[in-house]
């Protein structure tokens, strides 16, 4: 059967040890390969790095801007000297033909921008925290999809084995029926019934083979490779909560979608402050230095510079700044409502998974009893057929009942495994660290640390410092900080 035991060691699932080679043959190997190769997960890591870049972008508001401009030209023309001399003496024309070179360096240092830089930095940091939580949410979704796909492969393989075994039983039943018919013990009707049952069994084998191929393709799409031919049966995960109420509260506190929504709302609160900064005065200091050659005459060189402070007080800007404030406030109201929605969804998912687990456990017990009873009934029906009190059809029906119960039990156990991991995902514990996977974790701090104070560079140095490859680095993950008063608390990201 699918169920092989219960995971207990270390985290939520036992580690499989060192790295493996070849197609995944266990659930742990499948999760490791998906963690390394899943395209959705790699895309979300890149999305986090995009969010990381918002911090140096916000910090640029403190820094000066420096520009240099140069102009090269050529001037020519004529100039009349003493053009109004009555006697015409000493009046002459001078031709001018000179090259010009003008250069200027400008430094602009913002002093006060109405609080925009501080608010933008807070907004950027909360966006980073939200993106980290969203990465965990994506990680959980990918893992849950991989688990469902792996369980589907194992389940369909076991169902195929059951159908093949049933085909062999039907083949033997037809052989026995034909032997009985040849000696006149039964009629042709019984032979036809056995032939029909064999044909149906072969059809079910074909259907099961098709289902298995579909499951293998789904697995490959998620993991990047086909599973092994006979993957090991997975185990239901050991739950870290003891009651439905505890599961619901854990989901509200730890579900990464809830955490992401909280930090998104915190970032949107900061965005309101950014919008308000457009109404505030701004102070800048500007320094310039210039060099001019030939502009005032051949051989004339001029050097100079200036320093000035500029105060800008906005009085009226057409109303766009007020529209931006109203938009930011509405966006924050939307994200605040999204927190409640995320909490309710997480609570619902945890509760539904808990109830599904309870009902599935009960179904497994009932189906076990049905399998035992159907097996006893089949044995009795076969014995009664030998003495002529039961027909071939009775035996075929009894065999079908046994098969149906076995198929149902395989499906029940698959549902149990899937629901156990769904339960764990709802409370935010289906992560690479909680599962204790033998894999190098993605470090969501290295790239951030490499770029947060960067004033130069197009990304190559940051990628190298973070150990990134085109498929994404797999280093060490960091925890998500707590929320306090709608702002990120603890150490700065």
Short mmCIF file of C-alpha atoms in Angstrom, two decimals:
data_model
loop_
_atom_site.label_atom_id
_atom_site.label_comp_id
_atom_site.label_asym_id
_atom_site.label_seq_id
_atom_site.Cartn_x
_atom_site.Cartn_y
_atom_site.Cartn_z
CA UNK A 1 0.00 0.00 0.00
CA UNK A 2 0.94 3.66 -0.32
CA UNK A 3 1.36 4.23 3.41
CA UNK A 4 4.75 3.09 4.66
CA UNK A 5 4.97 4.83 8.04
CA UNK A 6 4.95 8.22 9.72
CA UNK A 7 7.73 10.79 9.45
CA UNK A 8 9.13 11.79 12.82
CA UNK A 9 12.81 12.65 12.73
CA UNK A 10 14.39 16.10 12.72
CA UNK A 11 11.96 18.42 11.01
CA UNK A 12 8.64 17.47 9.49
CA UNK A 13 10.16 14.80 7.27
CA UNK A 14 13.34 12.72 7.67
CA UNK A 15 16.37 13.72 5.66
CA UNK A 16 17.41 11.46 2.83
CA UNK A 17 21.11 11.97 3.45
CA UNK A 18 23.60 12.97 0.77
CA UNK A 19 22.78 14.21 -2.68
CA UNK A 20 21.39 11.70 -5.14
CA UNK A 21 21.94 10.97 -8.80
CA UNK A 22 19.41 9.95 -11.44
CA UNK A 23 15.63 10.20 -11.45
CA UNK A 24 13.97 10.95 -8.09
CA UNK A 25 13.06 7.71 -6.35
CA UNK A 26 11.80 9.17 -3.05
CA UNK A 27 9.68 12.14 -2.09
CA UNK A 28 12.70 13.80 -0.48
CA UNK A 29 14.68 13.50 -3.71
CA UNK A 30 11.77 14.94 -5.69
CA UNK A 31 11.52 17.94 -3.36
CA UNK A 32 15.27 18.56 -3.51
CA UNK A 33 15.28 18.47 -7.30
CA UNK A 34 12.30 20.80 -7.46
CA UNK A 35 13.98 23.19 -5.02
CA UNK A 36 16.99 23.35 -7.32
CA UNK A 37 15.27 23.34 -10.71
CA UNK A 38 11.66 24.51 -10.50
CA UNK A 39 11.20 27.49 -12.83
CA UNK A 40 8.44 29.10 -10.76
CA UNK A 41 10.66 29.08 -7.68
CA UNK A 42 13.60 30.54 -9.59
CA UNK A 43 11.38 33.29 -10.99
CA UNK A 44 10.20 34.21 -7.49
CA UNK A 45 13.80 34.42 -6.26
CA UNK A 46 14.50 36.85 -9.10
CA UNK A 47 11.41 38.81 -8.04
CA UNK A 48 12.87 39.08 -4.53
CA UNK A 49 16.11 40.44 -5.97
CA UNK A 50 14.06 43.06 -7.79
CA UNK A 51 12.54 44.08 -4.47
CA UNK A 52 16.02 44.22 -2.93
CA UNK A 53 16.97 46.88 -5.48
CA UNK A 54 14.30 49.21 -4.12
CA UNK A 55 16.45 49.83 -1.03
CA UNK A 56 19.51 51.30 -2.83
CA UNK A 57 17.09 53.20 -5.04
CA UNK A 58 15.54 54.78 -1.94
CA UNK A 59 18.95 55.47 -0.38
CA UNK A 60 19.94 57.39 -3.50
CA UNK A 61 17.73 60.19 -2.21
CA UNK A 62 20.45 61.04 0.34
CA UNK A 63 23.25 61.09 -2.19
CA UNK A 64 24.42 63.93 -4.45
CA UNK A 65 24.17 63.91 -8.20
CA UNK A 66 27.23 64.99 -10.18
CA UNK A 67 27.15 65.97 -13.83
CA UNK A 68 29.77 67.22 -16.23
CA UNK A 69 28.98 68.96 -19.49
CA UNK A 70 31.28 70.11 -22.26
CA UNK A 71 30.78 71.97 -25.51
CA UNK A 72 33.23 72.45 -28.36
CA UNK A 73 32.55 75.06 -31.03
CA UNK A 74 33.99 77.25 -33.74
CA UNK A 75 33.19 80.96 -34.16
CA UNK A 76 33.83 83.18 -37.15
CA UNK A 77 32.80 86.60 -38.50
CA UNK A 78 33.99 90.17 -39.11
CA UNK A 79 34.10 93.34 -37.04
CA UNK A 80 34.41 96.92 -38.38
CA UNK A 81 36.65 99.24 -36.41
CA UNK A 82 35.81 103.02 -36.47
CA UNK A 83 33.05 102.52 -39.06
CA UNK A 84 31.80 106.10 -38.70
CA UNK A 85 35.10 107.90 -39.25
CA UNK A 86 34.25 111.00 -41.40
CA UNK A 87 37.46 110.89 -43.35
CA UNK A 88 37.56 107.15 -43.75
CA UNK A 89 41.01 107.05 -42.23
CA UNK A 90 41.81 104.44 -39.59
CA UNK A 91 38.61 102.58 -40.47
CA UNK A 92 39.27 98.89 -41.05
CA UNK A 93 37.63 95.47 -40.83
CA UNK A 94 38.87 92.65 -38.60
CA UNK A 95 38.03 89.00 -39.27
CA UNK A 96 37.35 86.79 -36.24
CA UNK A 97 37.98 83.06 -36.46
CA UNK A 98 38.33 81.19 -33.15
CA UNK A 99 37.69 77.82 -31.48
CA UNK A 100 35.74 77.61 -28.21
CA UNK A 101 35.72 75.03 -25.41
CA UNK A 102 33.33 75.21 -22.47
CA UNK A 103 33.25 72.71 -19.57
CA UNK A 104 31.14 72.68 -16.41
CA UNK A 105 30.80 70.38 -13.39
CA UNK A 106 27.59 70.53 -11.35
CA UNK A 107 27.00 68.91 -7.96
CA UNK A 108 23.47 68.85 -6.53
CA UNK A 109 23.09 67.72 -2.91
CA UNK A 110 19.55 67.30 -1.55
CA UNK A 111 19.23 68.46 2.05
CA UNK A 112 15.53 68.04 2.71
CA UNK A 113 12.94 66.48 0.41
CA UNK A 114 9.86 66.77 2.58
CA UNK A 115 10.50 63.44 4.30
CA UNK A 116 10.36 61.54 1.01
CA UNK A 117 13.70 59.75 1.37
CA UNK A 118 13.00 58.41 4.86
CA UNK A 119 9.51 57.25 3.89
CA UNK A 120 10.79 55.72 0.65
CA UNK A 121 13.44 53.77 2.57
CA UNK A 122 10.84 52.39 5.00
CA UNK A 123 8.61 51.49 2.09
CA UNK A 124 11.44 49.70 0.28
CA UNK A 125 12.41 47.67 3.35
CA UNK A 126 8.84 46.56 3.94
CA UNK A 127 8.60 45.61 0.28
CA UNK A 128 11.68 43.43 0.76
CA UNK A 129 10.12 41.73 3.78
CA UNK A 130 6.91 41.15 1.83
CA UNK A 131 8.87 39.68 -1.08
CA UNK A 132 10.71 37.31 1.28
CA UNK A 133 7.41 36.10 2.67
CA UNK A 134 6.06 35.71 -0.85
CA UNK A 135 9.09 33.61 -1.73
CA UNK A 136 8.26 31.29 1.17
CA UNK A 137 4.65 31.14 -0.02
CA UNK A 138 5.82 30.19 -3.51
CA UNK A 139 8.20 27.62 -2.04
CA UNK A 140 5.31 26.04 -0.15
CA UNK A 141 3.08 26.04 -3.23
CA UNK A 142 5.78 24.40 -5.34
CA UNK A 143 6.48 21.78 -2.67
CA UNK A 144 2.78 21.02 -2.27
CA UNK A 145 2.37 20.64 -6.03
CA UNK A 146 5.40 18.35 -6.17
CA UNK A 147 4.06 16.25 -3.30
CA UNK A 148 0.68 15.91 -5.00
CA UNK A 149 2.39 14.99 -8.27
CA UNK A 150 4.66 12.43 -6.58
CA UNK A 151 1.74 10.88 -4.69
CA UNK A 152 -0.20 10.72 -7.96
CA UNK A 153 2.65 8.81 -9.63
CA UNK A 154 2.90 6.31 -6.77
CA UNK A 155 -0.88 5.96 -6.56
CA UNK A 156 -1.33 5.42 -10.29
CA UNK A 157 1.51 2.88 -10.28
CA UNK A 158 -0.17 0.95 -7.48
CA UNK A 159 -3.55 1.15 -9.21
CA UNK A 160 -1.93 -0.17 -12.39
CA UNK A 161 -0.45 -3.07 -10.42
CA UNK A 162 -3.89 -3.84 -8.96
CA UNK A 163 -5.49 -3.79 -12.40
CA UNK A 164 -2.78 -6.03 -13.84
CA UNK A 165 -3.26 -8.46 -10.96
CA UNK A 166 -7.00 -8.37 -11.55
CA UNK A 167 -6.41 -9.09 -15.25
CA UNK A 168 -4.43 -12.20 -14.30
CA UNK A 169 -7.22 -13.29 -11.96
CA UNK A 170 -9.79 -12.80 -14.71
CA UNK A 171 -7.59 -14.71 -17.14
CA UNK A 172 -7.42 -17.63 -14.71
CA UNK A 173 -11.16 -17.36 -14.07
CA UNK A 174 -11.85 -17.61 -17.80
CA UNK A 175 -9.54 -20.64 -18.07
CA UNK A 176 -11.34 -22.39 -15.20
CA UNK A 177 -14.74 -21.50 -16.64
CA UNK A 178 -13.83 -22.89 -20.05
CA UNK A 179 -12.62 -26.09 -18.40
CA UNK A 180 -15.92 -26.44 -16.55
CA UNK A 181 -17.85 -25.76 -19.76
CA UNK A 182 -15.88 -28.43 -21.63
CA UNK A 183 -17.10 -31.11 -19.21
CA UNK A 184 -20.65 -29.80 -19.19
CA UNK A 185 -20.72 -28.42 -15.65
CA UNK A 186 -21.77 -24.90 -16.73
CA UNK A 187 -23.36 -23.21 -19.71
CA UNK A 188 -21.96 -20.91 -22.38
CA UNK A 189 -23.48 -17.99 -20.48
CA UNK A 190 -20.92 -18.36 -17.70
CA UNK A 191 -18.11 -18.46 -20.26
CA UNK A 192 -19.38 -15.26 -21.86
CA UNK A 193 -19.55 -13.58 -18.45
CA UNK A 194 -15.93 -14.54 -17.74
CA UNK A 195 -14.84 -13.29 -21.16
CA UNK A 196 -16.60 -9.96 -20.56
CA UNK A 197 -14.91 -9.57 -17.18
CA UNK A 198 -11.50 -10.23 -18.73
CA UNK A 199 -12.13 -7.67 -21.47
CA UNK A 200 -13.15 -5.12 -18.86
CA UNK A 201 -10.04 -5.91 -16.81
CA UNK A 202 -7.82 -5.32 -19.86
CA UNK A 203 -9.58 -2.03 -20.50
CA UNK A 204 -8.91 -0.93 -16.92
CA UNK A 205 -5.23 -1.80 -17.34
CA UNK A 206 -5.06 0.46 -20.39
CA UNK A 207 -6.79 3.29 -18.50
CA UNK A 208 -4.44 2.89 -15.54
CA UNK A 209 -1.39 2.97 -17.83
CA UNK A 210 -2.65 6.20 -19.41
CA UNK A 211 -3.25 7.79 -16.01
CA UNK A 212 0.27 6.86 -14.93
CA UNK A 213 1.81 8.48 -18.01
CA UNK A 214 -0.15 11.68 -17.39
CA UNK A 215 1.01 11.71 -13.76
CA UNK A 216 4.63 11.24 -14.82
CA UNK A 217 4.39 14.16 -17.25
CA UNK A 218 2.90 16.39 -14.55
CA UNK A 219 5.76 15.40 -12.27
CA UNK A 220 8.35 16.26 -14.90
CA UNK A 221 6.83 19.70 -15.46
CA UNK A 222 7.29 20.55 -11.78
CA UNK A 223 10.59 18.83 -11.03
CA UNK A 224 12.39 18.93 -14.35
CA UNK A 225 12.87 15.16 -14.58
CA UNK A 226 10.75 12.02 -14.68
CA UNK A 227 10.39 10.01 -11.47
CA UNK A 228 12.08 6.65 -11.06
CA UNK A 229 10.22 3.63 -12.40
CA UNK A 230 9.22 2.42 -8.94
CA UNK A 231 9.29 5.43 -6.58
CA UNK A 232 9.12 4.70 -2.87
CA UNK A 233 5.71 5.15 -1.21
CA UNK A 234 5.55 8.53 0.60
CA UNK A 235 4.56 8.99 4.21
CA UNK A 236 2.03 11.35 5.80
CA UNK A 237 3.83 14.11 7.64
CA UNK A 238 3.78 14.38 11.43
CA UNK A 239 1.59 17.35 12.32
CA UNK A 240 3.12 20.04 14.57
CA UNK A 241 -0.32 20.97 15.98
CA UNK A 242 -2.66 18.96 18.18
CA UNK A 243 -6.10 20.43 17.47
CA UNK A 244 -8.14 22.17 14.81
CA UNK A 245 -8.20 25.40 16.81
CA UNK A 246 -4.44 25.35 17.28
CA UNK A 247 -4.02 24.77 13.56
CA UNK A 248 -6.20 27.78 12.74
CA UNK A 249 -4.30 30.10 15.06
CA UNK A 250 -0.97 28.86 13.73
CA UNK A 251 -2.17 29.56 10.20
CA UNK A 252 -3.14 33.14 11.08
CA UNK A 253 0.27 33.74 12.69
CA UNK A 254 2.62 31.84 10.39
CA UNK A 255 1.09 31.48 6.94
CA UNK A 256 3.49 33.30 4.57
CA UNK A 257 0.62 34.76 2.55
CA UNK A 258 -0.64 36.43 5.72
CA UNK A 259 2.83 37.72 6.56
CA UNK A 260 3.32 39.02 3.01
CA UNK A 261 0.01 40.88 3.17
CA UNK A 262 1.01 42.50 6.49
CA UNK A 263 4.29 43.80 5.11
CA UNK A 264 2.60 44.92 1.90
CA UNK A 265 0.19 46.99 3.97
CA UNK A 266 3.10 48.44 5.96
CA UNK A 267 4.80 49.42 2.69
CA UNK A 268 1.60 51.06 1.47
CA UNK A 269 1.38 53.10 4.68
CA UNK A 270 4.86 54.39 3.92
CA UNK A 271 3.77 55.14 0.35
CA UNK A 272 1.19 57.56 1.77
CA UNK A 273 4.02 59.44 3.51
CA UNK A 274 5.94 59.49 0.23
CA UNK A 275 2.94 61.06 -1.50
CA UNK A 276 2.56 63.68 1.26
CA UNK A 277 6.17 64.77 0.75
CA UNK A 278 5.12 66.48 -2.49
CA UNK A 279 3.36 69.12 -0.35
CA UNK A 280 6.43 69.88 1.73
CA UNK A 281 9.24 72.39 1.04
CA UNK A 282 12.53 71.10 -0.34
CA UNK A 283 16.08 72.34 0.18
CA UNK A 284 19.00 71.64 -2.15
CA UNK A 285 22.59 72.87 -2.30
CA UNK A 286 24.18 73.24 -5.73
CA UNK A 287 27.83 73.82 -6.56
CA UNK A 288 29.23 74.47 -10.03
CA UNK A 289 32.68 74.98 -11.52
CA UNK A 290 33.32 76.01 -15.12
CA UNK A 291 36.09 76.59 -17.62
CA UNK A 292 35.65 78.61 -20.82
CA UNK A 293 38.27 78.97 -23.54
CA UNK A 294 37.82 81.31 -26.50
CA UNK A 295 34.29 82.33 -25.66
CA UNK A 296 35.23 85.98 -25.00
CA UNK A 297 38.05 86.20 -27.49
CA UNK A 298 41.00 84.39 -28.93
CA UNK A 299 43.30 83.23 -26.15
CA UNK A 300 40.90 84.32 -23.41
CA UNK A 301 40.43 81.69 -20.67
CA UNK A 302 37.82 82.08 -17.95
CA UNK A 303 37.48 79.94 -14.80
CA UNK A 304 34.91 80.24 -12.06
CA UNK A 305 32.31 78.57 -9.91
CA UNK A 306 29.40 79.14 -7.60
CA UNK A 307 27.67 77.65 -4.57
CA UNK A 308 24.01 78.23 -3.87
CA UNK A 309 21.23 76.96 -1.63
CA UNK A 310 17.77 76.62 -3.07
CA UNK A 311 14.49 76.51 -1.15
CA UNK A 312 11.44 75.33 -3.07
CA UNK A 313 7.99 75.71 -1.52
CA UNK A 314 5.17 74.13 -3.56
CA UNK A 315 2.05 76.27 -3.63
CA UNK A 316 -0.09 74.70 -6.33
CA UNK A 317 0.85 71.94 -8.77
CA UNK A 318 -2.39 71.42 -10.63
CA UNK A 319 -3.86 69.00 -8.08
CA UNK A 320 -1.88 65.94 -9.16
CA UNK A 321 -0.11 65.72 -5.81
CA UNK A 322 -3.43 65.50 -3.96
CA UNK A 323 -4.66 62.84 -6.36
CA UNK A 324 -1.49 60.87 -5.63
CA UNK A 325 -2.15 61.11 -1.88
CA UNK A 326 -5.73 59.93 -2.26
CA UNK A 327 -4.60 57.07 -4.48
CA UNK A 328 -1.97 55.98 -1.95
CA UNK A 329 -4.49 56.06 0.89
CA UNK A 330 -6.98 53.97 -1.10
CA UNK A 331 -4.25 51.48 -1.94
CA UNK A 332 -3.36 51.16 1.75
CA UNK A 333 -7.03 50.61 2.62
CA UNK A 334 -7.11 47.86 0.01
CA UNK A 335 -4.00 46.14 1.38
CA UNK A 336 -5.35 46.40 4.94
CA UNK A 337 -8.49 44.55 3.86
CA UNK A 338 -6.26 42.01 2.11
CA UNK A 339 -4.71 41.12 5.49
CA UNK A 340 -8.09 40.05 6.84
CA UNK A 341 -8.79 38.12 3.65
CA UNK A 342 -5.44 36.32 3.85
CA UNK A 343 -6.01 35.45 7.51
CA UNK A 344 -9.45 34.04 6.78
CA UNK A 345 -8.17 32.04 3.84
CA UNK A 346 -5.33 30.58 5.91
CA UNK A 347 -7.70 29.74 8.77
CA UNK A 348 -10.10 28.11 6.32
CA UNK A 349 -7.35 26.07 4.65
CA UNK A 350 -6.10 24.81 8.00
CA UNK A 351 -9.60 23.91 9.18
CA UNK A 352 -10.54 22.16 5.95
CA UNK A 353 -7.29 20.19 5.91
CA UNK A 354 -7.82 19.14 9.53
CA UNK A 355 -11.37 17.96 8.83
CA UNK A 356 -10.26 16.17 5.66
CA UNK A 357 -7.53 14.37 7.60
CA UNK A 358 -10.01 13.23 10.24
CA UNK A 359 -12.50 11.93 7.69
CA UNK A 360 -9.79 10.23 5.63
CA UNK A 361 -8.42 8.40 8.68
CA UNK A 362 -11.93 7.13 9.42
CA UNK A 363 -12.36 6.09 5.78
CA UNK A 364 -9.11 4.10 5.90
CA UNK A 365 -10.31 2.16 8.94
CA UNK A 366 -13.67 1.46 7.29
CA UNK A 367 -12.12 0.41 4.00
CA UNK A 368 -9.72 -1.95 5.78
CA UNK A 369 -12.72 -3.65 7.34
CA UNK A 370 -14.41 -3.79 3.94
CA UNK A 371 -11.34 -5.39 2.34
CA UNK A 372 -11.25 -8.10 5.00
CA UNK A 373 -14.98 -8.75 4.70
CA UNK A 374 -14.92 -8.81 0.90
CA UNK A 375 -11.98 -11.22 0.91
CA UNK A 376 -13.85 -13.58 3.24
CA UNK A 377 -16.97 -13.29 1.08
CA UNK A 378 -14.96 -14.03 -2.07
CA UNK A 379 -13.44 -17.13 -0.52
CA UNK A 380 -16.87 -18.35 0.53
CA UNK A 381 -18.39 -17.62 -2.87
CA UNK A 382 -15.64 -19.57 -4.63
CA UNK A 383 -16.20 -22.56 -2.33
CA UNK A 384 -19.94 -22.41 -2.89
CA UNK A 385 -19.39 -22.29 -6.65
CA UNK A 386 -17.52 -25.58 -6.44
CA UNK A 387 -20.57 -27.30 -4.95
CA UNK A 388 -22.93 -25.60 -7.38
CA UNK A 389 -24.74 -23.21 -5.04
CA UNK A 390 -23.16 -20.08 -6.61
CA UNK A 391 -22.64 -19.11 -10.22
CA UNK A 392 -19.65 -17.77 -12.12
CA UNK A 393 -21.28 -14.34 -12.09
CA UNK A 394 -21.42 -14.44 -8.29
CA UNK A 395 -17.69 -15.12 -8.16
CA UNK A 396 -16.94 -12.34 -10.65
CA UNK A 397 -19.01 -9.88 -8.64
CA UNK A 398 -17.25 -10.85 -5.42
CA UNK A 399 -13.85 -10.42 -7.06
CA UNK A 400 -14.90 -6.97 -8.30
CA UNK A 401 -15.91 -5.94 -4.78
CA UNK A 402 -12.47 -6.90 -3.47
CA UNK A 403 -10.79 -4.94 -6.26
CA UNK A 404 -12.99 -1.89 -5.68
CA UNK A 405 -12.14 -1.88 -1.97
CA UNK A 406 -8.41 -2.19 -2.68
CA UNK A 407 -8.56 0.68 -5.20
CA UNK A 408 -10.48 2.81 -2.72
CA UNK A 409 -7.90 2.14 -0.02
CA UNK A 410 -5.02 3.21 -2.26
CA UNK A 411 -6.89 6.42 -3.02
CA UNK A 412 -7.72 6.97 0.66
CA UNK A 413 -4.08 6.72 1.69
CA UNK A 414 -3.04 9.06 -1.13
CA UNK A 415 -5.60 11.58 0.12
CA UNK A 416 -4.27 11.18 3.66
CA UNK A 417 -0.71 11.97 2.55
CA UNK A 418 -1.78 14.97 0.48
CA UNK A 419 -4.02 16.38 3.21
CA UNK A 420 -1.29 16.06 5.83
CA UNK A 421 1.04 18.22 3.75
CA UNK A 422 -1.78 20.64 2.93
CA UNK A 423 -2.29 21.02 6.66
CA UNK A 424 1.39 21.75 7.21
CA UNK A 425 1.44 24.27 4.35
CA UNK A 426 -1.56 26.12 5.78
CA UNK A 427 0.34 26.83 9.00
CA UNK A 428 3.49 27.91 7.15
CA UNK A 429 5.65 24.89 7.92
CA UNK A 430 6.15 23.37 4.46
CA UNK A 431 9.53 24.99 3.82
CA UNK A 432 12.94 23.60 2.96
CA UNK A 433 14.10 24.16 6.54
CA UNK A 434 11.02 22.66 8.19
CA UNK A 435 11.21 19.61 5.93
CA UNK A 436 14.91 19.20 6.79
CA UNK A 437 15.79 18.65 3.15
CA UNK A 438 19.42 17.77 2.32
CA UNK A 439 19.93 20.76 0.04
CA UNK A 440 21.88 24.01 0.08
CA UNK A 441 19.30 26.67 0.92
CA UNK A 442 18.83 29.85 -1.05
CA UNK A 443 20.29 32.79 0.89
CA UNK A 444 17.92 35.73 0.57
CA UNK A 445 20.34 38.07 2.39
CA UNK A 446 23.49 37.78 0.31
CA UNK A 447 22.22 39.64 -2.73
CA UNK A 448 20.54 42.23 -0.51
CA UNK A 449 23.74 42.86 1.44
CA UNK A 450 25.68 43.16 -1.82
CA UNK A 451 23.44 45.87 -3.29
CA UNK A 452 21.81 47.85 -0.47
CA UNK A 453 24.59 50.47 -0.27
CA UNK A 454 25.77 50.09 -3.86
CA UNK A 455 26.18 53.38 -5.67
CA UNK A 456 27.65 51.84 -8.82
CA UNK A 457 27.47 48.60 -10.77
CA UNK A 458 25.09 46.88 -13.17
CA UNK A 459 24.72 43.63 -11.25
CA UNK A 460 27.63 41.36 -12.16
CA UNK A 461 29.53 42.05 -8.93
CA UNK A 462 26.38 41.66 -6.83
CA UNK A 463 25.58 38.34 -8.52
CA UNK A 464 29.09 37.11 -7.84
CA UNK A 465 29.00 38.23 -4.20
CA UNK A 466 25.68 36.45 -3.73
CA UNK A 467 26.92 33.31 -5.45
CA UNK A 468 24.16 33.49 -8.04
CA UNK A 469 24.01 31.45 -11.21
CA UNK A 470 21.53 31.79 -14.09
CA UNK A 471 19.28 29.27 -12.32
CA UNK A 472 19.49 31.02 -8.92
CA UNK A 473 21.68 30.51 -5.88
CA UNK A 474 20.90 27.85 -3.29
CA UNK A 475 22.46 29.13 -0.10
CA UNK A 476 21.04 29.85 3.38
CA UNK A 477 17.58 31.32 3.92
CA UNK A 478 16.83 33.94 6.57
CA UNK A 479 13.79 34.28 8.83
CA UNK A 480 11.08 36.89 8.35
CA UNK A 481 11.02 39.63 11.02
CA UNK A 482 7.97 40.33 13.12
CA UNK A 483 5.41 43.09 12.50
CA UNK A 484 4.98 45.85 15.08
CA UNK A 485 2.56 48.75 14.57
CA UNK A 486 2.43 48.16 10.85
CA UNK A 487 6.20 48.52 10.45
CA UNK A 488 9.02 46.03 10.20
CA UNK A 489 10.58 45.46 13.61
CA UNK A 490 13.95 44.06 14.58
CA UNK A 491 17.16 44.56 12.66
CA UNK A 492 17.01 46.40 9.40
CA UNK A 493 17.02 44.14 6.38
#
